[in-house]
Structures are given as structure tokens and as C-alpha cells.
Tab-separated table of C-alpha atoms in Angstrom:
chain	number	residue	atom	x	y	z
A	1	MET	CA	0.013	-0.025	-0.004
A	2	GLN	CA	2.939	2.271	0.794
A	3	GLN	CA	4.380	1.601	-2.694
A	4	PHE	CA	1.022	2.582	-4.284
A	5	PHE	CA	1.025	5.925	-2.484
A	6	ALA	CA	4.615	6.453	-3.230
A	7	ILE	CA	3.850	5.905	-6.967
A	8	LEU	CA	0.981	8.430	-6.765
A	9	VAL	CA	3.183	11.154	-5.261
A	10	LYS	CA	6.076	10.372	-7.565
A	11	TYR	CA	3.825	10.749	-10.641
A	12	SER	CA	1.346	13.302	-9.274
A	13	ALA	CA	2.215	15.814	-11.884
A	14	PHE	CA	1.537	13.380	-14.674
A	15	PHE	CA	-1.702	12.109	-13.261
A	16	LEU	CA	-2.885	15.646	-12.703
A	17	PHE	CA	-1.874	16.549	-16.216
A	18	ALA	CA	-3.735	13.580	-17.569
A	19	LEU	CA	-6.910	14.316	-15.590
A	20	LEU	CA	-6.957	17.970	-16.721
A	21	GLU	CA	-6.451	16.806	-20.403
A	22	LEU	CA	-9.559	14.460	-20.137
A	23	LEU	CA	-11.509	17.355	-18.443
A	24	CYS	CA	-10.591	19.739	-21.313
A	25	PHE	CA	-11.509	16.922	-23.890
A	26	TYR	CA	-14.866	16.508	-22.153
A	27	LEU	CA	-15.667	20.307	-22.098
A	28	ILE	CA	-14.603	20.778	-25.851
A	29	ILE	CA	-16.884	17.898	-26.898
A	30	GLN	CA	-19.854	18.923	-24.514
A	31	TYR	CA	-20.009	22.561	-25.527
A	32	ASN	CA	-18.895	22.498	-29.292
A	33	GLN	CA	-21.260	20.881	-31.748
A	34	ASN	CA	-18.726	20.440	-34.405
A	35	GLN	CA	-16.269	18.667	-32.217
A	36	ARG	CA	-18.999	16.644	-30.626
A	37	ASP	CA	-20.064	15.334	-34.084
A	38	ILE	CA	-16.507	14.535	-35.091
A	39	PHE	CA	-16.003	12.583	-31.887
A	40	LEU	CA	-19.285	10.626	-32.259
A	41	ASN	CA	-18.384	9.728	-36.027
A	42	SER	CA	-14.871	8.667	-35.002
A	43	SER	CA	-16.203	6.551	-32.021
A	44	ASN	CA	-18.812	4.889	-34.145
A	45	LEU	CA	-16.205	4.070	-36.825
A	46	PHE	CA	-13.879	2.615	-34.206
A	47	THR	CA	-16.499	0.691	-32.385
A	48	GLY	CA	-17.956	-0.448	-35.719
A	49	THR	CA	-14.506	-1.678	-36.974
A	50	LEU	CA	-13.822	-3.363	-33.581
A	51	ALA	CA	-17.243	-5.196	-33.686
A	52	ARG	CA	-16.518	-6.320	-37.292
A	53	LYS	CA	-13.192	-7.651	-36.392
A	54	TYR	CA	-14.610	-9.532	-33.554
A	55	ASN	CA	-17.361	-11.085	-35.688
A	56	ASP	CA	-14.617	-12.074	-38.186
A	57	VAL	CA	-12.789	-13.940	-35.476
A	58	VAL	CA	-15.957	-15.591	-34.202
A	59	THR	CA	-16.912	-16.689	-37.733
A	60	VAL	CA	-13.544	-18.171	-38.337
A	61	LEU	CA	-13.739	-20.086	-34.987
A	62	ARG	CA	-17.198	-21.264	-35.921
A	63	LEU	CA	-16.293	-22.247	-39.551
A	64	PRO	CA	-15.411	-25.860	-39.006
A	65	LYS	CA	-18.913	-26.442	-37.230
A	66	VAL	CA	-20.563	-24.592	-40.039
A	67	LEU	CA	-18.854	-26.556	-42.705
A	68	ASP	CA	-19.570	-29.817	-40.899
A	69	SER	CA	-23.277	-28.916	-40.885
A	70	ILE	CA	-23.092	-28.120	-44.602
A	71	GLN	CA	-21.310	-31.433	-45.294
A	72	LEU	CA	-23.973	-33.406	-43.358
A	73	GLU	CA	-26.788	-31.556	-45.376
A	74	ASN	CA	-24.935	-32.201	-48.691
A	75	ALA	CA	-24.616	-35.865	-47.694
A	76	ARG	CA	-28.363	-36.156	-46.993
A	77	LEU	CA	-29.228	-34.432	-50.126
A	78	LYS	CA	-26.961	-36.457	-52.252
A	79	ALA	CA	-28.338	-39.654	-50.885
A	80	SER	CA	-31.703	-38.577	-51.960
A	81	LEU	CA	-30.825	-37.912	-55.602
A	82	LYS	CA	-32.562	-40.232	-58.046
A	83	GLU	CA	-29.178	-41.462	-59.406
A	84	ASN	CA	-28.285	-42.704	-56.029
A	85	LEU	CA	-31.426	-44.858	-55.636
A	86	TYR	CA	-32.123	-48.277	-56.706
A	87	VAL	CA	-35.190	-48.738	-58.915
A	88	GLN	CA	-37.221	-51.741	-58.169
A	89	ASN	CA	-40.144	-52.498	-60.631
A	90	ASP	CA	-42.967	-54.733	-59.838
A	91	SER	CA	-43.443	-55.249	-63.551
A	92	ALA	CA	-41.316	-55.013	-66.561
A	93	THR	CA	-43.882	-53.001	-68.389
A	94	ARG	CA	-45.287	-50.732	-65.653
A	95	VAL	CA	-42.691	-48.117	-64.995
A	96	GLN	CA	-45.229	-46.115	-62.806
A	97	ASP	CA	-44.976	-48.899	-60.301
A	98	SER	CA	-41.356	-48.483	-59.697
A	99	VAL	CA	-40.121	-48.377	-56.064
A	100	TYR	CA	-37.151	-46.396	-55.349
A	101	LEU	CA	-34.760	-47.851	-52.648
A	102	GLN	CA	-31.881	-45.876	-51.247
A	103	GLN	CA	-28.794	-47.461	-52.470
A	104	TYR	CA	-26.153	-45.082	-51.254
A	105	ALA	CA	-25.522	-43.291	-47.906
A	106	PHE	CA	-22.802	-40.625	-47.585
A	107	ILE	CA	-20.686	-40.005	-44.484
A	108	PRO	CA	-19.040	-36.559	-44.466
A	109	ALA	CA	-15.438	-36.374	-43.343
A	110	ARG	CA	-12.422	-33.911	-43.149
A	111	VAL	CA	-8.998	-34.775	-44.456
A	112	VAL	CA	-6.426	-34.468	-41.725
A	113	SER	CA	-3.470	-35.875	-43.673
A	114	ASN	CA	-2.750	-36.071	-47.409
A	115	SER	CA	0.240	-36.932	-49.729
A	116	ILE	CA	0.455	-36.343	-53.487
A	117	THR	CA	4.206	-36.713	-54.304
A	118	LEU	CA	4.726	-40.409	-53.411
A	119	HIS	CA	4.537	-43.586	-55.570
A	120	ASN	CA	1.679	-44.820	-53.182
A	121	ASN	CA	-0.191	-41.727	-51.806
A	122	ILE	CA	-2.803	-41.998	-49.036
A	123	LEU	CA	-5.048	-39.655	-47.140
A	124	THR	CA	-6.204	-39.836	-43.469
A	125	LEU	CA	-9.892	-38.898	-42.635
A	126	ASP	CA	-11.392	-37.898	-39.339
A	127	LYS	CA	-13.953	-40.665	-39.399
A	128	GLY	CA	-13.649	-44.165	-38.449
A	129	SER	CA	-15.726	-47.300	-37.461
A	130	THR	CA	-17.791	-45.306	-34.821
A	131	SER	CA	-19.069	-43.188	-37.739
A	132	GLY	CA	-19.967	-46.415	-39.807
A	133	VAL	CA	-16.744	-46.334	-42.004
A	134	GLU	CA	-15.670	-49.779	-43.395
A	135	GLN	CA	-12.877	-50.945	-45.576
A	136	ASP	CA	-13.231	-50.670	-49.323
A	137	MET	CA	-15.785	-47.863	-49.240
A	138	GLY	CA	-15.461	-45.262	-51.945
A	139	VAL	CA	-14.469	-41.703	-51.119
A	140	ILE	CA	-15.648	-38.795	-53.354
A	141	MET	CA	-15.795	-34.956	-53.182
A	142	THR	CA	-18.374	-32.582	-54.713
A	143	ASN	CA	-16.518	-32.679	-58.185
A	144	GLY	CA	-14.803	-36.074	-58.561
A	145	VAL	CA	-13.389	-39.248	-57.024
A	146	VAL	CA	-10.782	-39.340	-54.262
A	147	GLY	CA	-10.083	-42.957	-53.449
A	148	VAL	CA	-10.921	-46.110	-51.590
A	149	VAL	CA	-10.888	-46.649	-47.744
A	150	ASP	CA	-8.011	-48.911	-46.681
A	151	GLN	CA	-7.473	-49.058	-42.899
A	152	VAL	CA	-10.198	-48.205	-40.489
A	153	GLY	CA	-9.619	-47.351	-36.852
A	154	LYS	CA	-12.130	-46.171	-34.256
A	155	TYR	CA	-11.938	-42.613	-35.110
A	156	TYR	CA	-9.859	-42.379	-38.098
A	157	ALA	CA	-9.525	-44.040	-41.587
A	158	THR	CA	-6.923	-44.107	-44.284
A	159	VAL	CA	-7.648	-43.959	-47.886
A	160	ILE	CA	-5.774	-45.195	-50.924
A	161	SER	CA	-5.720	-42.058	-53.052
A	162	LEU	CA	-6.339	-42.113	-56.803
A	163	LEU	CA	-2.777	-41.119	-56.927
A	164	ASN	CA	-1.573	-44.489	-55.861
A	165	SER	CA	-0.212	-47.421	-57.801
A	166	LYS	CA	-2.683	-49.676	-56.375
A	167	SER	CA	-5.502	-47.584	-57.466
A	168	ASN	CA	-7.549	-49.001	-60.351
A	169	THR	CA	-10.895	-47.230	-61.110
A	170	SER	CA	-13.252	-48.322	-63.731
A	171	VAL	CA	-14.414	-45.303	-65.813
A	172	ALA	CA	-16.234	-44.878	-69.079
A	173	LEU	CA	-16.194	-42.426	-71.968
A	174	LYS	CA	-19.623	-40.684	-71.308
A	175	ARG	CA	-20.184	-40.094	-75.062
A	176	ASN	CA	-20.178	-43.857	-76.066
A	177	GLY	CA	-19.988	-45.850	-72.933
A	178	TYR	CA	-16.782	-47.630	-73.654
A	179	PHE	CA	-14.838	-48.169	-70.473
A	180	GLY	CA	-11.345	-48.734	-69.219
A	181	ASN	CA	-9.082	-48.506	-66.118
A	182	LEU	CA	-7.958	-45.239	-64.639
A	183	VAL	CA	-4.276	-45.793	-63.380
A	184	TRP	CA	-1.712	-43.662	-61.636
A	185	ASN	CA	1.701	-43.506	-63.352
A	186	ASP	CA	3.585	-41.137	-60.994
A	187	SER	CA	2.681	-38.130	-63.086
A	188	ASP	CA	1.546	-34.830	-61.594
A	189	PRO	CA	-1.404	-34.755	-59.321
A	190	LEU	CA	-3.760	-33.566	-61.988
A	191	HIS	CA	-3.081	-36.223	-64.561
A	192	MET	CA	-3.644	-39.927	-64.836
A	193	SER	CA	-3.688	-42.628	-67.561
A	194	LEU	CA	-6.817	-44.466	-69.053
A	195	GLU	CA	-5.897	-48.012	-70.207
A	196	ALA	CA	-7.837	-50.743	-72.123
A	197	ILE	CA	-9.696	-48.601	-74.614
A	198	PRO	CA	-9.512	-50.434	-77.926
A	199	LYS	CA	-8.297	-48.754	-81.128
A	200	HIS	CA	-11.668	-49.015	-82.930
A	201	VAL	CA	-13.346	-46.627	-80.385
A	202	ARG	CA	-13.535	-43.023	-81.328
A	203	VAL	CA	-11.745	-40.993	-78.665
A	204	GLU	CA	-11.448	-37.238	-78.733
A	205	ARG	CA	-9.767	-34.522	-76.703
A	206	GLY	CA	-12.290	-33.165	-74.172
A	207	ASP	CA	-14.304	-36.422	-73.881
A	208	THR	CA	-15.741	-36.676	-70.426
A	209	LEU	CA	-15.025	-39.749	-68.205
A	210	ILE	CA	-17.430	-40.940	-65.650
A	211	THR	CA	-17.566	-43.770	-63.089
A	212	THR	CA	-19.187	-46.923	-64.562
A	213	GLY	CA	-20.717	-48.297	-61.166
A	214	TYR	CA	-19.516	-51.772	-62.254
A	215	SER	CA	-17.837	-52.175	-58.751
A	216	ALA	CA	-19.773	-51.754	-55.527
A	217	ILE	CA	-17.471	-48.836	-54.553
A	218	TYR	CA	-18.670	-45.773	-56.554
A	219	PRO	CA	-22.043	-44.807	-57.814
A	220	SER	CA	-22.234	-44.565	-61.665
A	221	GLY	CA	-22.068	-41.214	-63.394
A	222	ILE	CA	-19.541	-39.331	-61.234
A	223	VAL	CA	-17.450	-37.200	-63.494
A	224	VAL	CA	-13.839	-38.089	-63.028
A	225	GLY	CA	-11.966	-36.021	-65.691
A	226	THR	CA	-11.548	-35.352	-69.448
A	227	VAL	CA	-9.399	-36.847	-72.055
A	228	GLU	CA	-6.322	-34.501	-72.564
A	229	SER	CA	-4.718	-36.539	-75.184
A	230	ALA	CA	-5.159	-39.860	-77.005
A	231	THR	CA	-2.531	-41.471	-79.184
A	232	LEU	CA	-2.494	-44.857	-80.948
A	233	GLU	CA	1.011	-46.240	-81.516
A	234	PRO	CA	1.593	-48.464	-84.606
A	235	GLY	CA	0.907	-52.042	-83.895
A	236	ASN	CA	-0.876	-51.357	-80.687
A	237	ASN	CA	-4.508	-52.464	-80.159
A	238	PHE	CA	-5.171	-49.875	-77.425
A	239	TYR	CA	-5.022	-46.133	-76.972
A	240	THR	CA	-2.533	-44.314	-74.771
A	241	ILE	CA	-4.821	-41.853	-72.997
A	242	THR	CA	-3.831	-39.091	-70.711
A	243	VAL	CA	-6.683	-37.898	-68.453
A	244	LEU	CA	-7.037	-34.558	-66.813
A	245	LEU	CA	-8.654	-35.027	-63.493
A	246	ASN	CA	-11.660	-33.008	-62.613
A	247	ASN	CA	-10.698	-32.381	-59.017
A	248	ASP	CA	-7.254	-31.207	-57.575
A	249	LEU	CA	-6.299	-33.817	-54.905
A	250	ALA	CA	-3.660	-31.425	-53.804
A	251	ASN	CA	-6.292	-29.301	-52.381
A	252	VAL	CA	-8.933	-31.642	-50.969
A	253	GLN	CA	-10.152	-30.762	-47.561
A	254	TYR	CA	-13.704	-32.214	-47.111
A	255	VAL	CA	-14.959	-35.557	-48.747
A	256	MET	CA	-17.873	-37.945	-48.531
A	257	ILE	CA	-17.492	-41.595	-47.821
A	258	VAL	CA	-19.865	-43.737	-49.888
A	259	LYS	CA	-21.718	-46.501	-48.161
A	260	ASN	CA	-23.360	-48.805	-50.580
A	261	LEU	CA	-26.426	-50.148	-48.863
A	262	LEU	CA	-26.898	-52.887	-51.376
A	263	LYS	CA	-23.333	-54.116	-51.505
A	264	GLU	CA	-23.734	-57.254	-49.534
A	265	ASP	CA	-26.659	-58.467	-51.555
A	266	ARG	CA	-24.866	-57.854	-54.759
A	267	GLN	CA	-21.634	-59.513	-53.623
A	268	GLU	CA	-23.735	-62.534	-52.434
A	269	THR	CA	-25.500	-62.827	-55.692
A	270	GLU	CA	-22.296	-62.515	-57.794
A	271	LYS	CA	-20.640	-65.163	-55.515
A	272	GLU	CA	-23.469	-67.600	-56.138
A	273	GLY	CA	-23.210	-66.890	-59.908
A	274	SER	CA	-19.497	-67.598	-59.954
A	275	HIS	CA	-20.158	-71.049	-58.259
A	276	ASP	CA	-22.519	-72.038	-60.893
A	277	GLN	CA	-19.926	-71.502	-63.706
């Protein structure tokens, strides 16, 4: 307490000067209209700027929750799209009796780790078995394919990226339906190769490539990329095709994990069919 009073005495002249300055400032504003208007405008500008900065900070802090809610809504809406429903007809001739069964559900996830420069690139997602994630589920984003779930933990899962030597995705030329395999040849993250397109097929630069749906991993019709170049070497029966991917896997942050609700039924049916051969 003595130190406090000692400080007051030591700096009494400064404190008195500051007090008189504040008093003068108050009197000037109180009895001069022009100065009062200037002060009010300046204070409003300051408080407005401060409030805006505060709101910006709060918005940034809340952004992950907002994005999560948007992802959940996107997943719900995507699952309800007609192309993600299975059509069950009671009659081969009565289309109006069709029953639409939900074939795909989508689990939103955030990418917490990603590699693009390795021979076998992988991603890590912040969803695991507690969220319903299973091995061999497809992973997509709003504008393309990302990869296939590999290892699944309780709260996280790893994904074999499209940019991986183990990746082999069935895609088709949208214009004519001919399909082949999309593979990674250690090129840059925006380019892959399309194999097994025979030479009699007409292939043009700019042709759109979509998922075939032949596997139980991805829904059909997802745009994967476009043909950037197609060459036919002498004596070769298949094209050498370079594909420009539709999505940039170097900048993927949010994805949707594809759950095929009819996968087990399909696999059992195909298994029984293979036994009959």
C-alpha cells in the first residue's frame, strides 16, 4: 500500500496533467457541436470496426462447425438424388409402379493428412468405425473421385488415393459408354492414364469420363475427368490416353465416404453366380 501511495506522489504531476487533459477534452466535446459530431463519428467508426473484427474472429472459429453441418446436409441431399437410388420394378412394363430404394448413404469427413508426391499416396480422414466407415468404401468429393478406404480405426481411416499405384478405377467415356481402367503413373497430381480402350473406339480430346458403377464402390455417373490426349501407337490395339482429373487432389479438404447399402446383396448374388460357372 505504501508503494502505491509512493507511486501516486512520484507521478502526481503526470496524473494531474492527464486528468486535466481528459476534463478539457470532455468540455470541448460537450460545448462544441462540431467537435462533438467529429467525436461521435470517430467513435462509431472505431466501435464498428472493432465489432466487425470480433465477428470475423468468431466466424473463423465457428467455420469448422458450419462446414460440418453443410457437409451433413450435402450428404443427406446427395443420398436422396435419383441417381443414387435403386429402382425396383414390380412389372417389366409398368414403370409407374417403380419403387425407389436408397442405394447409397454418404458420410461426410475432413481430410487431416494427405500426400501427393509419393508412389503410393494416401489420405487420412477424421471418421472411423464409430461413424460407420468400413474398408473398401469409396471416397468422393463434390467434383470427383478421391479414393478407396483402406485401414479403419475407431475414429480415423486411411484412404488409398487415386494417386496410388494400387488404385484401379473403372471409368467410361460418357459419349459412347466404352470403359477402361484409370491408373496412376507417378505423373503430376492432375493427370492419370486411361487403359484398355480399344483402337476401334472413337476418342476425342475433351471427352468426359465418368464412373461406371461396375464395382460396388462408387455410384455410376460421377465425373472423373476429361481426355487431354489420346494416341495410338503403330501395332498397338489400345490407346495411350492421358486424363486431366476433374478435381485437384492436392487441395482436397472435405470428402464424402460412400456407403453402398446394397453391396452385400450384390456380392452374395455375384458369388453364387460364380459358383454356378
